[in-house]
Amino acid sequence: MKLKVYTLNSFAKSIEGGNPAGVVLSADYLTDEDMKKIAGIIGFSETAFVMKSELADFKVRFFTPNEEVDLCGHATIAAFYTLSSQGYIKPGKYSQETKAGILNVEVMEDLSIMMDQNAPSYYEIIDKEEIADSLNITIDEMLEDLPVQIVSTGLRDIFVPIRNLDILNSIKPDFEKVTNISSKYNTIGYHIFTLETLKGSNAHCRNLAPLYGIPEESATGTSNGALSCYLYKYGKIKPEHDINISVEQGYSMKKPSEIIIALTTQGKEIIEVKVGGKALNLSETEVEI
């Protein structure tokens, strides 16, 4: 059986930047094994499969080359950009049924995509020594006033604050240890970041998810949504009702990416998280399974 797969780069800051994703439209007839096989053939960190839904405008499932994940930010951007560019939808507000819940997505007039994430949940604070060892760094190379903590706006990640860009870019992780720790704490992986940036953003980061077959990812929507909430919680973002944040990622992989996050607060609580960006380089390929 042959089928069409769209490929494109989400959160791209430039033509060579962004995070590649695959998108399969009208995927209702595919089995779980089919979807896993297609994701493996495409070989990107995630491929989105768009289906009919009785609960939302669309149902979207996300597969890495190894297994299914509940939600993927950059593949959501890719899916809705593809739906729009292929004439299935127009600029406006839509909903997607995912394993992380029903989430809203907005297609802007310039075809940038903003997606809703869950309100943040803050979990365990992890001993810095354990994390530093797995990254082959010392505790002194981490920011002293921020914890290593698990946070989620849909997917659990371990957030690791690093002192500066030079240290962040020089980190050579022990991927076996990162995998084992990610599994131990039931997380997707590590989101390591510094507040020192290249382009005047709020943070510069790298994302490691070897447990899911992704040594490093160039742009992660779900992780940066949670990172923004973490930074707000610990006073690194000025408290306002509407907060706009930008995060740099992918530069260490020569895939410059920009992720835009919008937080809405009520009192001290974050009540709404939106993450988005643009997609570039849409193309079609044919896969046989």
Short mmCIF file of C-alpha atoms in Angstrom, two decimals:
data_model
loop_
_atom_site.label_atom_id
_atom_site.label_comp_id
_atom_site.label_asym_id
_atom_site.label_seq_id
_atom_site.Cartn_x
_atom_site.Cartn_y
_atom_site.Cartn_z
CA MET A 1 0.00 0.00 0.00
CA LYS A 2 1.32 3.42 -1.00
CA LEU A 3 0.36 6.65 0.71
CA LYS A 4 1.28 10.32 0.65
CA VAL A 5 3.26 11.86 3.49
CA TYR A 6 3.87 15.58 3.79
CA THR A 7 7.13 16.76 5.32
CA LEU A 8 7.93 20.24 6.63
CA ASN A 9 9.90 22.14 9.27
CA SER A 10 8.02 23.64 12.22
CA PHE A 11 9.17 26.64 14.29
CA ALA A 12 11.66 27.53 11.55
CA LYS A 13 13.62 30.74 12.13
CA SER A 14 15.22 30.37 8.70
CA ILE A 15 14.96 28.11 5.63
CA GLU A 16 17.46 25.64 7.09
CA GLY A 17 15.96 25.85 10.57
CA GLY A 18 13.06 24.35 12.45
CA ASN A 19 12.13 20.82 13.45
CA PRO A 20 11.13 18.40 10.68
CA ALA A 21 7.84 16.53 11.03
CA GLY A 22 5.82 14.18 8.88
CA VAL A 23 2.07 14.57 8.37
CA VAL A 24 -0.40 11.99 7.06
CA LEU A 25 -3.91 13.27 6.32
CA SER A 26 -7.07 11.10 6.29
CA ALA A 27 -5.25 8.45 8.34
CA ASP A 28 -8.38 6.75 9.79
CA TYR A 29 -7.77 3.49 7.95
CA LEU A 30 -4.24 3.00 9.30
CA THR A 31 -3.50 0.59 12.16
CA ASP A 32 -1.18 1.42 15.05
CA GLU A 33 1.47 -0.77 13.46
CA ASP A 34 1.04 1.04 10.13
CA MET A 35 1.54 4.41 11.81
CA LYS A 36 4.59 3.25 13.72
CA LYS A 37 6.07 1.82 10.52
CA ILE A 38 5.43 5.02 8.57
CA ALA A 39 7.02 7.13 11.33
CA GLY A 40 10.05 4.83 11.18
CA ILE A 41 10.35 5.15 7.42
CA ILE A 42 10.09 8.95 7.52
CA GLY A 43 12.62 8.92 10.36
CA PHE A 44 11.77 12.28 11.91
CA SER A 45 11.33 12.67 15.66
CA GLU A 46 7.53 12.74 15.21
CA THR A 47 4.93 12.15 12.52
CA ALA A 48 1.33 13.35 12.95
CA PHE A 49 -1.64 11.29 11.73
CA VAL A 50 -4.81 13.32 11.18
CA MET A 51 -8.18 11.58 11.50
CA LYS A 52 -11.89 12.26 11.95
CA SER A 53 -13.12 12.95 15.48
CA GLU A 54 -16.49 12.83 17.17
CA LEU A 55 -15.21 15.09 19.95
CA ALA A 56 -13.26 17.78 18.07
CA ASP A 57 -12.62 19.10 14.56
CA PHE A 58 -9.82 16.57 14.10
CA LYS A 59 -8.18 13.71 15.94
CA VAL A 60 -4.39 13.75 15.80
CA ARG A 61 -2.06 10.96 16.89
CA PHE A 62 1.70 11.35 17.17
CA PHE A 63 4.32 8.65 16.61
CA THR A 64 8.08 8.69 17.04
CA PRO A 65 10.06 6.04 15.15
CA ASN A 66 9.78 3.95 18.33
CA GLU A 67 6.33 4.53 19.83
CA GLU A 68 3.29 6.77 20.23
CA VAL A 69 3.41 9.92 22.38
CA ASP A 70 0.43 11.76 23.82
CA LEU A 71 1.19 15.14 22.28
CA CYS A 72 3.76 16.85 20.09
CA GLY A 73 3.91 20.60 19.63
CA HIS A 74 5.97 20.84 16.47
CA ALA A 75 4.00 18.06 14.76
CA THR A 76 0.75 19.88 15.67
CA ILE A 77 2.12 23.00 13.98
CA ALA A 78 3.01 20.84 10.97
CA ALA A 79 -0.39 19.12 10.85
CA PHE A 80 -2.46 22.30 10.88
CA TYR A 81 -0.16 24.13 8.48
CA THR A 82 -0.54 21.20 6.10
CA LEU A 83 -4.33 21.16 6.50
CA SER A 84 -4.39 24.87 5.74
CA SER A 85 -1.97 24.81 2.80
CA GLN A 86 -3.84 21.91 1.19
CA GLY A 87 -7.17 23.73 1.44
CA TYR A 88 -8.83 21.63 4.15
CA ILE A 89 -9.17 24.58 6.53
CA LYS A 90 -8.96 28.39 6.47
CA PRO A 91 -7.51 30.77 9.05
CA GLY A 92 -9.54 30.44 12.24
CA LYS A 93 -9.93 28.47 15.44
CA TYR A 94 -10.09 24.65 15.55
CA SER A 95 -9.90 21.84 18.09
CA GLN A 96 -7.84 18.67 18.10
CA GLU A 97 -8.48 15.47 20.02
CA THR A 98 -5.18 14.12 21.38
CA LYS A 99 -4.19 11.64 24.06
CA ALA A 100 -3.34 14.69 26.20
CA GLY A 101 -6.94 15.92 25.88
CA ILE A 102 -8.90 18.17 23.53
CA LEU A 103 -6.82 21.22 22.72
CA ASN A 104 -7.56 24.33 20.68
CA VAL A 105 -5.48 25.41 17.71
CA GLU A 106 -5.61 28.73 15.87
CA VAL A 107 -4.47 29.23 12.28
CA MET A 108 -3.44 32.87 11.89
CA GLU A 109 -3.78 34.92 8.71
CA ASP A 110 -0.03 34.58 8.03
CA LEU A 111 -0.42 30.78 8.45
CA SER A 112 1.52 30.72 11.69
CA ILE A 113 -0.09 28.27 14.10
CA MET A 114 -0.82 28.75 17.81
CA MET A 115 -1.88 25.74 19.86
CA ASP A 116 -3.33 25.47 23.34
CA GLN A 117 -1.54 23.43 25.95
CA ASN A 118 -2.73 22.37 29.38
CA ALA A 119 -2.29 24.63 32.39
CA PRO A 120 1.05 23.75 34.04
CA SER A 121 1.59 20.99 36.56
CA TYR A 122 4.72 21.13 38.71
CA TYR A 123 6.17 17.83 39.94
CA GLU A 124 9.32 16.52 41.64
CA ILE A 125 12.40 18.62 42.25
CA ILE A 126 15.35 16.38 41.38
CA ASP A 127 18.80 16.32 42.95
CA LYS A 128 21.14 18.35 40.76
CA GLU A 129 24.03 15.96 41.29
CA GLU A 130 22.13 13.13 39.59
CA ILE A 131 21.36 15.27 36.54
CA ALA A 132 24.81 16.89 36.34
CA ASP A 133 26.45 13.46 36.28
CA SER A 134 24.33 12.39 33.30
CA LEU A 135 25.28 15.58 31.41
CA ASN A 136 29.00 15.33 32.24
CA ILE A 137 28.97 18.73 33.96
CA THR A 138 29.30 19.95 37.55
CA ILE A 139 26.61 21.46 39.77
CA ASP A 140 28.54 24.76 39.58
CA GLU A 141 27.71 24.91 35.87
CA MET A 142 24.00 25.03 36.68
CA LEU A 143 22.12 28.16 37.78
CA GLU A 144 22.15 28.22 41.56
CA ASP A 145 18.80 29.97 42.07
CA LEU A 146 16.69 27.64 39.91
CA PRO A 147 15.83 23.99 40.64
CA VAL A 148 15.96 20.95 38.41
CA GLN A 149 12.27 20.13 38.26
CA ILE A 150 9.70 18.12 36.31
CA VAL A 151 7.02 20.33 34.74
CA SER A 152 4.26 19.50 32.27
CA THR A 153 1.78 21.32 30.05
CA GLY A 154 0.94 18.00 28.38
CA LEU A 155 4.19 16.02 28.58
CA ARG A 156 6.51 15.59 31.57
CA ASP A 157 10.03 16.96 31.05
CA ILE A 158 12.98 17.54 33.37
CA PHE A 159 14.01 21.21 33.27
CA VAL A 160 17.70 21.85 33.80
CA PRO A 161 18.97 25.45 34.27
CA ILE A 162 22.48 26.09 32.90
CA ARG A 163 24.66 29.12 33.71
CA ASN A 164 25.46 30.35 30.18
CA LEU A 165 25.45 29.63 26.47
CA ASP A 166 29.04 28.39 26.33
CA ILE A 167 28.33 25.69 28.91
CA LEU A 168 25.00 24.77 27.31
CA ASN A 169 26.53 24.34 23.86
CA SER A 170 29.50 22.37 25.14
CA ILE A 171 27.42 19.76 26.99
CA LYS A 172 28.07 16.22 25.77
CA PRO A 173 25.44 14.07 27.51
CA ASP A 174 25.81 10.47 28.58
CA PHE A 175 22.74 9.37 26.64
CA GLU A 176 22.48 6.03 28.42
CA LYS A 177 22.26 7.81 31.78
CA VAL A 178 19.82 10.40 30.37
CA THR A 179 17.65 7.54 29.08
CA ASN A 180 17.69 5.73 32.41
CA ILE A 181 16.87 8.88 34.43
CA SER A 182 14.09 9.85 32.00
CA SER A 183 12.57 6.40 32.45
CA LYS A 184 13.05 6.48 36.23
CA TYR A 185 11.03 9.71 36.54
CA ASN A 186 8.50 8.83 33.82
CA THR A 187 9.49 11.80 31.67
CA ILE A 188 10.05 12.37 27.96
CA GLY A 189 13.54 13.71 28.53
CA TYR A 190 15.58 16.77 29.52
CA HIS A 191 14.98 20.38 28.52
CA ILE A 192 18.27 22.10 29.29
CA PHE A 193 18.31 25.88 29.03
CA THR A 194 20.07 29.12 29.82
CA LEU A 195 18.74 32.65 30.22
CA GLU A 196 21.63 33.93 28.09
CA THR A 197 20.43 34.20 24.47
CA LEU A 198 21.57 35.08 20.97
CA LYS A 199 18.54 36.95 19.64
CA GLY A 200 17.15 38.75 22.68
CA SER A 201 14.76 35.93 23.55
CA ASN A 202 13.73 34.82 27.02
CA ALA A 203 15.72 31.58 26.96
CA HIS A 204 18.00 29.46 24.78
CA CYS A 205 17.60 25.71 25.07
CA ARG A 206 18.41 22.18 23.96
CA ASN A 207 16.08 19.19 24.23
CA LEU A 208 17.23 15.60 24.84
CA ALA A 209 14.85 12.65 24.51
CA PRO A 210 16.94 9.53 23.89
CA LEU A 211 14.35 7.38 25.72
CA TYR A 212 12.12 7.99 22.68
CA GLY A 213 14.88 7.57 20.11
CA ILE A 214 15.57 11.31 19.85
CA PRO A 215 19.11 12.18 21.03
CA GLU A 216 18.42 15.89 20.45
CA GLU A 217 15.51 17.82 18.97
CA SER A 218 15.75 21.22 17.27
CA ALA A 219 12.35 22.65 18.35
CA THR A 220 9.89 21.36 20.95
CA GLY A 221 6.57 23.11 21.48
CA THR A 222 5.38 21.20 24.53
CA SER A 223 8.68 21.57 26.37
CA ASN A 224 8.89 25.30 25.76
CA GLY A 225 5.30 25.84 26.88
CA ALA A 226 6.24 24.19 30.16
CA LEU A 227 9.57 26.07 30.30
CA SER A 228 7.71 29.39 30.11
CA CYS A 229 5.51 28.35 33.04
CA TYR A 230 8.59 27.26 35.01
CA LEU A 231 10.27 30.64 34.36
CA TYR A 232 7.11 32.46 35.43
CA LYS A 233 6.83 30.39 38.61
CA TYR A 234 10.40 31.24 39.63
CA GLY A 235 10.19 34.94 38.87
CA LYS A 236 12.28 35.03 35.67
CA ILE A 237 9.40 36.53 33.68
CA LYS A 238 7.67 39.75 34.66
CA PRO A 239 4.16 39.00 36.00
CA GLU A 240 1.47 40.48 33.76
CA HIS A 241 -2.01 39.38 32.66
CA ASP A 242 -0.85 38.61 29.11
CA ILE A 243 2.74 37.47 28.71
CA ASN A 244 4.52 36.91 25.39
CA ILE A 245 7.70 34.86 25.38
CA SER A 246 10.13 33.66 22.72
CA VAL A 247 12.59 30.80 23.05
CA GLU A 248 15.58 29.91 20.87
CA GLN A 249 16.39 26.29 20.10
CA GLY A 250 18.20 24.20 17.50
CA TYR A 251 21.24 26.43 17.12
CA SER A 252 23.55 23.71 18.44
CA MET A 253 22.23 21.51 15.58
CA LYS A 254 22.52 24.31 12.95
CA LYS A 255 18.71 24.33 12.71
CA PRO A 256 17.75 27.77 14.08
CA SER A 257 14.26 27.68 15.57
CA GLU A 258 11.98 30.14 17.33
CA ILE A 259 9.09 29.09 19.54
CA ILE A 260 6.52 31.69 20.58
CA ILE A 261 4.58 31.24 23.83
CA ALA A 262 1.65 33.27 25.14
CA LEU A 263 0.64 32.94 28.81
CA THR A 264 -2.55 34.30 30.33
CA THR A 265 -2.57 34.71 34.11
CA GLN A 266 -5.18 35.30 36.75
CA GLY A 267 -3.70 36.49 40.01
CA LYS A 268 -0.54 34.43 40.34
CA GLU A 269 -1.95 31.43 38.44
CA ILE A 270 -1.36 30.64 34.77
CA ILE A 271 -4.76 29.83 33.27
CA GLU A 272 -3.88 29.58 29.58
CA VAL A 273 -0.81 28.43 27.65
CA LYS A 274 -0.48 28.86 23.89
CA VAL A 275 2.54 27.80 21.86
CA GLY A 276 3.20 28.43 18.22
CA GLY A 277 5.34 29.40 15.31
CA LYS A 278 5.71 29.06 11.58
CA ALA A 279 6.39 26.14 9.26
CA LEU A 280 8.50 26.13 6.08
CA ASN A 281 9.63 23.76 3.32
CA LEU A 282 6.39 21.80 2.74
CA SER A 283 6.95 18.91 0.36
CA GLU A 284 5.34 15.57 -0.49
CA THR A 285 6.78 12.09 -0.52
CA GLU A 286 5.32 8.65 -1.13
CA VAL A 287 5.74 5.81 1.35
CA GLU A 288 4.99 2.14 0.76
CA ILE A 289 3.99 -0.10 3.67
#
